[in-house]
mmCIF file of N, CA and C in Angstrom:
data_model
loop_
_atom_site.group_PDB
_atom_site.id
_atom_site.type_symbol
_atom_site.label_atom_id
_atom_site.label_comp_id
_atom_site.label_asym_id
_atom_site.label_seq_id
_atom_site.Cartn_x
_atom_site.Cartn_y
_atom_site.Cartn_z
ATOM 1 N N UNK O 5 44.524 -19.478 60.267
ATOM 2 C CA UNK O 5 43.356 -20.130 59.716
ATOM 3 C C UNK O 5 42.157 -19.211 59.846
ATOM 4 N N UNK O 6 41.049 -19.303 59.080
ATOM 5 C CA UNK O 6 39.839 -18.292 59.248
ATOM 6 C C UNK O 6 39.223 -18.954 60.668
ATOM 7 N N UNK O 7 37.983 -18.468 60.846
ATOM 8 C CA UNK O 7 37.334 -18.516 61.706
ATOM 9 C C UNK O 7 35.966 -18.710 61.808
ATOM 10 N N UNK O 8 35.668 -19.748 62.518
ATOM 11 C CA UNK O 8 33.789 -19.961 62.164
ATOM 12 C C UNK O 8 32.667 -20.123 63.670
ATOM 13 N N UNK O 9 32.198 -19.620 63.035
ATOM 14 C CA UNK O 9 31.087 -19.373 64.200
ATOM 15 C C UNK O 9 30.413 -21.097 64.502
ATOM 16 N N UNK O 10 30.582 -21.803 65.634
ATOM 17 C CA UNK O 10 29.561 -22.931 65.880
ATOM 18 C C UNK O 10 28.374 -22.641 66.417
ATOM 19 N N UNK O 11 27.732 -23.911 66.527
ATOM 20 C CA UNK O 11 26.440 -23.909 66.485
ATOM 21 C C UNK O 11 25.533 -23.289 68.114
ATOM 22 N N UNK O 12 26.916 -22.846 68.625
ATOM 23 C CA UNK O 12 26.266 -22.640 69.943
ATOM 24 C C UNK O 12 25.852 -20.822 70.032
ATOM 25 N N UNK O 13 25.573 -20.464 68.380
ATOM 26 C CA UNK O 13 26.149 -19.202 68.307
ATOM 27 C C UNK O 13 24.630 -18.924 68.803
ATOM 28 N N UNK O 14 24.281 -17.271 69.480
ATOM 29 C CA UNK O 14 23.021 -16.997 69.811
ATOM 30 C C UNK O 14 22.137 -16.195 69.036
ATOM 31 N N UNK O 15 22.734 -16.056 67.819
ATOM 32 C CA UNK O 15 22.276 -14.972 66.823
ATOM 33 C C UNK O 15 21.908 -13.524 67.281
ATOM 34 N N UNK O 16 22.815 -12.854 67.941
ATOM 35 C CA UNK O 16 23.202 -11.505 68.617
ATOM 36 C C UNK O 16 23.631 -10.456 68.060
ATOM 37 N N UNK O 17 24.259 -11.056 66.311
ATOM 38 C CA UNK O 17 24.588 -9.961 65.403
ATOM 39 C C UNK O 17 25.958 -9.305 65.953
ATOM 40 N N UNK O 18 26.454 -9.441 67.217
ATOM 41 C CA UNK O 18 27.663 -8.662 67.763
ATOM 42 C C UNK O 18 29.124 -8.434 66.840
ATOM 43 N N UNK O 19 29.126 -9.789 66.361
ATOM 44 C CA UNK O 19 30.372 -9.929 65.417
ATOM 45 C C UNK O 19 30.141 -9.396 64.053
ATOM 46 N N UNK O 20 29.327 -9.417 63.540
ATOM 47 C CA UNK O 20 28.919 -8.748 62.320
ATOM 48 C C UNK O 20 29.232 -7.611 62.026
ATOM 49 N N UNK O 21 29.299 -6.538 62.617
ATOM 50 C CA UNK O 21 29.715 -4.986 62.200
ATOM 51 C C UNK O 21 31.340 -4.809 62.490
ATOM 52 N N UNK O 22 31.519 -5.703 63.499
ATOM 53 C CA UNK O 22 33.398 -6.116 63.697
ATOM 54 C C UNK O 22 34.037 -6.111 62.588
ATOM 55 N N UNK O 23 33.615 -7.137 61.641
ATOM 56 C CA UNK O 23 34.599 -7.558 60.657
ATOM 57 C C UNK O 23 34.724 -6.374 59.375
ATOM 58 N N UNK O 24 36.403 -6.310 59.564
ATOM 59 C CA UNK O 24 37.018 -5.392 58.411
ATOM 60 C C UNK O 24 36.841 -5.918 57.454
ATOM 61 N N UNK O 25 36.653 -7.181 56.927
ATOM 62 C CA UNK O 25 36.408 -7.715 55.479
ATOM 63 C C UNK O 25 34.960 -8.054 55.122
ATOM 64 N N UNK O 26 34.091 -7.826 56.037
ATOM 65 C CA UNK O 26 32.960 -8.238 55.660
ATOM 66 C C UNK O 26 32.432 -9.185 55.743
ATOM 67 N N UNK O 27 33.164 -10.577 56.269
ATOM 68 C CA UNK O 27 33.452 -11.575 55.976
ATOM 69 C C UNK O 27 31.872 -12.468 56.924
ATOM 70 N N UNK O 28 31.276 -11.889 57.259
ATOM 71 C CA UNK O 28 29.962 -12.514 58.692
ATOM 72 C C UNK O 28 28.633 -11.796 58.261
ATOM 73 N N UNK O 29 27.778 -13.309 57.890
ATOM 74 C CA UNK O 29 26.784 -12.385 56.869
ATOM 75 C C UNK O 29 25.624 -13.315 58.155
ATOM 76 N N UNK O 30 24.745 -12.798 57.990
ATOM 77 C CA UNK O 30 22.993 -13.507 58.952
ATOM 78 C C UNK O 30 22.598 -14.653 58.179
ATOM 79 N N UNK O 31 22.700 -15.732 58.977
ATOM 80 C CA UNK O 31 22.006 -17.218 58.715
ATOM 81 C C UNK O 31 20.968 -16.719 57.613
ATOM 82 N N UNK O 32 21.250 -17.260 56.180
ATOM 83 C CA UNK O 32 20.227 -17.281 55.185
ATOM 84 C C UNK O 32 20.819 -16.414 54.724
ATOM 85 N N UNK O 33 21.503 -15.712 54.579
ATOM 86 C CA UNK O 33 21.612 -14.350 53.733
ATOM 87 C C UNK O 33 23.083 -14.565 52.449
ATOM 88 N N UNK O 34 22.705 -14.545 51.700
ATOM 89 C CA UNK O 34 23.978 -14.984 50.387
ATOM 90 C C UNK O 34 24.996 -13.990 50.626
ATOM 91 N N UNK O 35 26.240 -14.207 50.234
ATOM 92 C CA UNK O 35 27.408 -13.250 50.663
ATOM 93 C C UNK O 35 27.931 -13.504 49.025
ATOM 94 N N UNK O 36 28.335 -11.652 48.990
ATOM 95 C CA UNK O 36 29.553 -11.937 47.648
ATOM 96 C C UNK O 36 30.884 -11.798 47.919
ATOM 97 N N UNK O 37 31.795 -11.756 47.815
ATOM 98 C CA UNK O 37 33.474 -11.252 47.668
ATOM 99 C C UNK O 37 32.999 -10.094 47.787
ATOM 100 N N UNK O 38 32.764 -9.189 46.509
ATOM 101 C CA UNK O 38 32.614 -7.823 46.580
ATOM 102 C C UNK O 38 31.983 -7.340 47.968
ATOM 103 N N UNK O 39 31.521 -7.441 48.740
ATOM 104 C CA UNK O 39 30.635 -7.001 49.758
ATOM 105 C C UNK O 39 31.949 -6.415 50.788
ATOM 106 N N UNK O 40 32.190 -5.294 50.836
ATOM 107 C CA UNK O 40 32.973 -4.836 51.454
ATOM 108 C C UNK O 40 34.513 -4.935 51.538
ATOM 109 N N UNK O 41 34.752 -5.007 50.129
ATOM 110 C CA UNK O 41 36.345 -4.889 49.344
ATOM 111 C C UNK O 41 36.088 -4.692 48.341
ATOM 112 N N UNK O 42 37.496 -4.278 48.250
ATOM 113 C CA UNK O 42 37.772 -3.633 46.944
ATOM 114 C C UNK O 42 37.634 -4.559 45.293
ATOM 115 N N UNK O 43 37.347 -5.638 45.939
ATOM 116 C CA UNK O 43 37.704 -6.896 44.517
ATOM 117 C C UNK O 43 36.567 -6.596 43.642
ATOM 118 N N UNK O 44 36.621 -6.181 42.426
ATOM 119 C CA UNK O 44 36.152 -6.281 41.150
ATOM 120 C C UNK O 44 36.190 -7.625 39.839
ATOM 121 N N UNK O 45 35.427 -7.759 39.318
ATOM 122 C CA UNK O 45 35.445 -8.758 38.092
ATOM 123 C C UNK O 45 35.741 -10.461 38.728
ATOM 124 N N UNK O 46 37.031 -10.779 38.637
ATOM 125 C CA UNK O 46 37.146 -12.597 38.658
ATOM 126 C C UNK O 46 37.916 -12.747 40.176
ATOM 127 N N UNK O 47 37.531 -13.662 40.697
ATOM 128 C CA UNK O 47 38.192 -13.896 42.103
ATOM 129 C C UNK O 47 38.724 -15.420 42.003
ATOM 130 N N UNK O 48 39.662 -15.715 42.946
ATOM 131 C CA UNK O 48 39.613 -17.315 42.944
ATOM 132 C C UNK O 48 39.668 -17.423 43.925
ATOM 133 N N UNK O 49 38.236 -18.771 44.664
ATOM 134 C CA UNK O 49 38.547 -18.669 45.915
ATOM 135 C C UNK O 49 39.346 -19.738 46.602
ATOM 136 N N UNK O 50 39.683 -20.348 47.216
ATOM 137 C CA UNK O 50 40.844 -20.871 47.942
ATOM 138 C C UNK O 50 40.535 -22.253 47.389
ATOM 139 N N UNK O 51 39.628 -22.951 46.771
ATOM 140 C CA UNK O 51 39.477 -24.272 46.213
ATOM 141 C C UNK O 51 39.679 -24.231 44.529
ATOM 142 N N UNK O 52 40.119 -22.924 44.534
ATOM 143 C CA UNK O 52 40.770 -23.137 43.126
ATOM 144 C C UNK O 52 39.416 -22.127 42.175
ATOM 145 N N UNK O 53 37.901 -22.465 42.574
ATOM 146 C CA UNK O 53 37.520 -21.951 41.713
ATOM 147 C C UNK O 53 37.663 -20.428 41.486
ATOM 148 N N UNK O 54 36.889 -19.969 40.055
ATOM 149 C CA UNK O 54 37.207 -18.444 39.756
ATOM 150 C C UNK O 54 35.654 -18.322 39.420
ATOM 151 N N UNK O 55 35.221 -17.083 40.121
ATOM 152 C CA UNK O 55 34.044 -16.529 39.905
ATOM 153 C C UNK O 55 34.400 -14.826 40.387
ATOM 154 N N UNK O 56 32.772 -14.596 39.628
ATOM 155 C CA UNK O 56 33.012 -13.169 39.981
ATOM 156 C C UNK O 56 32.604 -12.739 41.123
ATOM 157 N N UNK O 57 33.666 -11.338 41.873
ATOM 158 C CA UNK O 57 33.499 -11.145 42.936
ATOM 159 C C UNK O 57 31.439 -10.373 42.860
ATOM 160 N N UNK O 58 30.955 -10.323 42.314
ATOM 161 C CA UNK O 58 29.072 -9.931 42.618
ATOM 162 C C UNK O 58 28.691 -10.864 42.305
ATOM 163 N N UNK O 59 28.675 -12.020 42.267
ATOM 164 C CA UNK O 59 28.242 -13.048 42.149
ATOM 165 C C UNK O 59 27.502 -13.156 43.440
ATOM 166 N N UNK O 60 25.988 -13.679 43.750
ATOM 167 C CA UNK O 60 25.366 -14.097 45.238
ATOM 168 C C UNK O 60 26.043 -15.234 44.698
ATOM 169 N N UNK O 61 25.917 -15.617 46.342
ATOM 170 C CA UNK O 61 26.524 -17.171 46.748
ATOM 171 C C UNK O 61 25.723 -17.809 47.723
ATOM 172 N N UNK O 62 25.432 -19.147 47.849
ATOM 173 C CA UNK O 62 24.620 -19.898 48.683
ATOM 174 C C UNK O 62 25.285 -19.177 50.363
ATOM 175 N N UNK O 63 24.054 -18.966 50.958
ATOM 176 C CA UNK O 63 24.081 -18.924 52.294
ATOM 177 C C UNK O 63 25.570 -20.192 53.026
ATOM 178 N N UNK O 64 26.503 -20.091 53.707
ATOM 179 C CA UNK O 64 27.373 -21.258 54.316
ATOM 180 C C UNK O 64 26.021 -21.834 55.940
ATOM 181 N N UNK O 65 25.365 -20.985 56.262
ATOM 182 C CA UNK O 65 24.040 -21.574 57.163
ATOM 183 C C UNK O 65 23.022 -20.682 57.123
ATOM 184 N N UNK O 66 21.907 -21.154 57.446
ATOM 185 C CA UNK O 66 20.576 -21.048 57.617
ATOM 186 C C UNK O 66 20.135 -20.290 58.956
ATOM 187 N N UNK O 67 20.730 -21.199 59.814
ATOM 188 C CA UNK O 67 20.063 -20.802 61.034
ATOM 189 C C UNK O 67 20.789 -19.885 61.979
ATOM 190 N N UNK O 68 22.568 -19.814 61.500
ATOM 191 C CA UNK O 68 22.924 -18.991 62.658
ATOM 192 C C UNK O 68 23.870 -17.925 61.822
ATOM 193 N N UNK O 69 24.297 -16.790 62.121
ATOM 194 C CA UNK O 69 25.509 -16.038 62.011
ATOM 195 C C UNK O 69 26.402 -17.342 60.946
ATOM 196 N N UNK O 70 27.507 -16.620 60.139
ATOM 197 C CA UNK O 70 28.377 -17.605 59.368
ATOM 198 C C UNK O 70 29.458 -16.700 59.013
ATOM 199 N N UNK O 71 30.248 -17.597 58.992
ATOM 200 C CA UNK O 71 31.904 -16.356 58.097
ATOM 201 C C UNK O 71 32.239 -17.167 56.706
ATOM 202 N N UNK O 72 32.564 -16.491 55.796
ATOM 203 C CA UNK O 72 32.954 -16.890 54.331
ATOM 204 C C UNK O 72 34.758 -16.961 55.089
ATOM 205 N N UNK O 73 35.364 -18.357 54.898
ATOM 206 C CA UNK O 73 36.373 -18.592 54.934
ATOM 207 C C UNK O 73 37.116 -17.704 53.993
ATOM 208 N N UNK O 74 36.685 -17.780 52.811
ATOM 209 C CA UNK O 74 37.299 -16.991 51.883
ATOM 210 C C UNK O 74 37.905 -15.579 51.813
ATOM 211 N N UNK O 75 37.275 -15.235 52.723
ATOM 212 C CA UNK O 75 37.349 -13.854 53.059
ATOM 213 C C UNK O 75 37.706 -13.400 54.604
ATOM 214 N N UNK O 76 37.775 -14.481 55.350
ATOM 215 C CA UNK O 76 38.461 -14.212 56.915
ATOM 216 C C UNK O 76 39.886 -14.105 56.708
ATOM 217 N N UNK O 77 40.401 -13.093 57.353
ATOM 218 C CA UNK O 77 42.039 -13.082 57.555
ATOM 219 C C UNK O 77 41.927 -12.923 59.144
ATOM 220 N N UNK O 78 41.166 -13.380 59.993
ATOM 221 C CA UNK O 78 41.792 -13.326 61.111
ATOM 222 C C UNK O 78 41.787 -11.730 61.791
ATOM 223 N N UNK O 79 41.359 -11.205 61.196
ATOM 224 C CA UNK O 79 41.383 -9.425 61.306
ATOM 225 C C UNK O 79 43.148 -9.142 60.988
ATOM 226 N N UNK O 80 44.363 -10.490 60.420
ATOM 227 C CA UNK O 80 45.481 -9.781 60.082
ATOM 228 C C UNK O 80 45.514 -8.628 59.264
ATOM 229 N N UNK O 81 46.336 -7.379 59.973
ATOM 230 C CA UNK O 81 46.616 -6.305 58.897
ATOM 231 C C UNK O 81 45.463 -5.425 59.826
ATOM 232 N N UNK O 82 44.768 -5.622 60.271
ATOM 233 C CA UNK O 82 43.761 -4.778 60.826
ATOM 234 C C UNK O 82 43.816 -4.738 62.650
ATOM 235 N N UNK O 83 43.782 -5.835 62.790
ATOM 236 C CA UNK O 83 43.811 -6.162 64.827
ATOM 237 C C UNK O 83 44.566 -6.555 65.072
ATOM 238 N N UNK O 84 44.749 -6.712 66.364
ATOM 239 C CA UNK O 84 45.682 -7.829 67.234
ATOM 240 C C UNK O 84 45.208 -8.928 67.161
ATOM 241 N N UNK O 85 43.925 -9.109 67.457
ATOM 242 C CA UNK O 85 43.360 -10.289 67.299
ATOM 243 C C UNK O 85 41.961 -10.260 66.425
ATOM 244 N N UNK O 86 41.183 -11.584 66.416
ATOM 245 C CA UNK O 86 39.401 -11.475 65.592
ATOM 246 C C UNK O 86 38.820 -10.920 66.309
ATOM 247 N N UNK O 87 37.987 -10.143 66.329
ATOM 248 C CA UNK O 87 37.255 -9.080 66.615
ATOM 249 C C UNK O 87 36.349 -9.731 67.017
ATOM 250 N N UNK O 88 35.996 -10.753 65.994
ATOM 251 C CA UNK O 88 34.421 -11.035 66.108
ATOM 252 C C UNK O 88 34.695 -11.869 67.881
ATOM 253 N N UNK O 89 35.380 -12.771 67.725
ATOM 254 C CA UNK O 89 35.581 -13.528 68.598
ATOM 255 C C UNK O 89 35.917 -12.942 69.836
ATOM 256 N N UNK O 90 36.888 -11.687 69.631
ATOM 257 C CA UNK O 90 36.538 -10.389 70.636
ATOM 258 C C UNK O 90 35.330 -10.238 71.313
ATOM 259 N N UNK O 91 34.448 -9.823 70.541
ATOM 260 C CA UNK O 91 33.030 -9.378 70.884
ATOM 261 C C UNK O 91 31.871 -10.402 71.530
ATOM 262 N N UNK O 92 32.173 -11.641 70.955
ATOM 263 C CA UNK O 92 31.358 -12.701 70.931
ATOM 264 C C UNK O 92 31.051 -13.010 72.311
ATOM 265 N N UNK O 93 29.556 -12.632 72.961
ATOM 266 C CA UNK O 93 29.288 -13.005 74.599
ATOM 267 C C UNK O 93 29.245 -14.630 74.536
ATOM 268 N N UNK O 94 29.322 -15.471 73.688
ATOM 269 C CA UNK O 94 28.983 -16.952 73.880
ATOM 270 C C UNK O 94 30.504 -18.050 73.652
ATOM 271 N N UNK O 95 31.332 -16.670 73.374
ATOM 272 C CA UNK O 95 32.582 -17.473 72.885
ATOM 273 C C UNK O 95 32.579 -19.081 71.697
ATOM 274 N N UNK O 96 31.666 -18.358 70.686
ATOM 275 C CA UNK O 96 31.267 -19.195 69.421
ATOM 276 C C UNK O 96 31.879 -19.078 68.082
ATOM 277 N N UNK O 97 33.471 -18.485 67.993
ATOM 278 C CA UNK O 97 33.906 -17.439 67.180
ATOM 279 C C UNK O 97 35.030 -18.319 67.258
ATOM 280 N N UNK O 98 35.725 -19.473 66.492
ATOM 281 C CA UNK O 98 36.694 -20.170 67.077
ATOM 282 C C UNK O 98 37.622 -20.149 65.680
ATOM 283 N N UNK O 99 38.658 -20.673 65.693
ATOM 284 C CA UNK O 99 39.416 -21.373 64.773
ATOM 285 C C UNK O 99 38.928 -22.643 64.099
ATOM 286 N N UNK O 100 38.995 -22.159 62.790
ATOM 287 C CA UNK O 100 38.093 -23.365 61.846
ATOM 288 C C UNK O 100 39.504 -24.068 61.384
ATOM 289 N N UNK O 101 39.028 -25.535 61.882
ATOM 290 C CA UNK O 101 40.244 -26.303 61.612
ATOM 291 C C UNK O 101 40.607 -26.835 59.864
ATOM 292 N N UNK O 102 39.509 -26.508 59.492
ATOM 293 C CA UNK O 102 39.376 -27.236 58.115
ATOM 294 C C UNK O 102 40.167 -26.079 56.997
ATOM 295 N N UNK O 103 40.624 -24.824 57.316
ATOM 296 C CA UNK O 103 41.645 -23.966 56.842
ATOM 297 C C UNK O 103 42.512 -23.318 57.410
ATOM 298 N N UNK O 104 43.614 -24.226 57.860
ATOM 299 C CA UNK O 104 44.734 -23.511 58.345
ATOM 300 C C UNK O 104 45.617 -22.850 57.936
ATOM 301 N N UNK O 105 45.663 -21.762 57.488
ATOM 302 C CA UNK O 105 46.392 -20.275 57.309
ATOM 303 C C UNK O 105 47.618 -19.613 58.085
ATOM 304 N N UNK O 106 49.103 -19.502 56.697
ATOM 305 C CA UNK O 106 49.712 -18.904 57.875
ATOM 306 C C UNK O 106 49.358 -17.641 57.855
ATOM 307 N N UNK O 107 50.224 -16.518 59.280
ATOM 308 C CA UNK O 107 50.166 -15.300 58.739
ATOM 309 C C UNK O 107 50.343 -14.643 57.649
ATOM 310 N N UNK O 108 51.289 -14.898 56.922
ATOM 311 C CA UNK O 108 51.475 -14.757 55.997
ATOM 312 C C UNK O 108 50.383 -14.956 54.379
ATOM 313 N N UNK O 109 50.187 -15.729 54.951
ATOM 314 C CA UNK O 109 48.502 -16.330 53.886
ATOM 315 C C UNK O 109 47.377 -15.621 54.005
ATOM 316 N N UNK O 110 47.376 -15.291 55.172
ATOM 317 C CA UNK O 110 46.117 -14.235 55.861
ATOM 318 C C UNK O 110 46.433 -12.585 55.384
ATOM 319 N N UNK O 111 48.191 -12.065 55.312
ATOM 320 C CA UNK O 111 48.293 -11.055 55.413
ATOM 321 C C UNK O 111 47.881 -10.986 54.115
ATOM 322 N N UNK O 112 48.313 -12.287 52.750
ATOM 323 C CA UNK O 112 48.008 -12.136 50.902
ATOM 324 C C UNK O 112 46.617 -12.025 50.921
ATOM 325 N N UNK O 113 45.909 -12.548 51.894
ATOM 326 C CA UNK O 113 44.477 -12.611 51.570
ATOM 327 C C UNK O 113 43.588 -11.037 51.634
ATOM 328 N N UNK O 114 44.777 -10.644 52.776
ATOM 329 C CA UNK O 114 44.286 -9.259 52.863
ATOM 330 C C UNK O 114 44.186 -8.420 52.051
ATOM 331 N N UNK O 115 45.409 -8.717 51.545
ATOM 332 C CA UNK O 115 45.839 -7.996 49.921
ATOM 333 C C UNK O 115 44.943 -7.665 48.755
ATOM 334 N N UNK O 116 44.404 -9.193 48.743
ATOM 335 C CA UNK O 116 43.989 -9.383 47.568
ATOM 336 C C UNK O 116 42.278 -9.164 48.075
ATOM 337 N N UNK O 117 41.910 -8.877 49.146
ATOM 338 C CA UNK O 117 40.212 -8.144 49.194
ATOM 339 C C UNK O 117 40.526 -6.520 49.177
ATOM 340 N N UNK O 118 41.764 -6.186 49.622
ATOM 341 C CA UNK O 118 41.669 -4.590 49.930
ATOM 342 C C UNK O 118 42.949 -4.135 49.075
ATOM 343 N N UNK O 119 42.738 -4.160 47.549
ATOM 344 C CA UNK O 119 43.594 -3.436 46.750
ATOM 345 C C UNK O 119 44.387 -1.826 46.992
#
């Protein structure tokens, strides 16, 4: 499953340069697909829709650190484990229950950001 930062996060930036996909953008800040993969032109993201990967996208929060589900694999294909959650001094870096992913789902996802 991806991984999401809760609200107990301290805004420390630590996990942010961690992630191989890009996937952990600063409270307020719009994230695209494209932002650190290889994906060009139409994407679909896991609710079915298709947009383009430069497309800005609404901030997922405001106030703290955030991960685009869409784009978390868990660091599969890259770590042993999430990095971010590695790094994280507040241990705020958890398993987001609302997308459970197998490995296998994580390793296609990998795929399909890093052509």
């Amino acid at each position: 499953m991806a991984i999401k930062i809760t609200e107990e996060c301290i805004n420390c930036g630590a996990c942010e340069p961690e992630c191989p996909n890009n996937a952990i953008y600063e409270g307020g800040v719009e994230w695209r697909v494209a932002d650190g993969t290889t994906v060009k032109g139409s994407f679909v993201l896991l609710d079915g829709t298709l947009i383009d990967a430069d497309t800005a996208n609404a901030p997922i929060s405001v106030d703290t650190y955030y991960i685009v589900p869409n784009k978390c694999t868990e660091c599969q294909g890259f770590h042993e484990e999430p990095q971010c959650a590695a790094v994280c001094p507040v241990d705020c870096c958890v398993p987001d229950e609302m997308y459970v992913e197998t490995v296998e789902q994580l390793m296609q996802k990998k795929e399909k950001l890093h052509v």
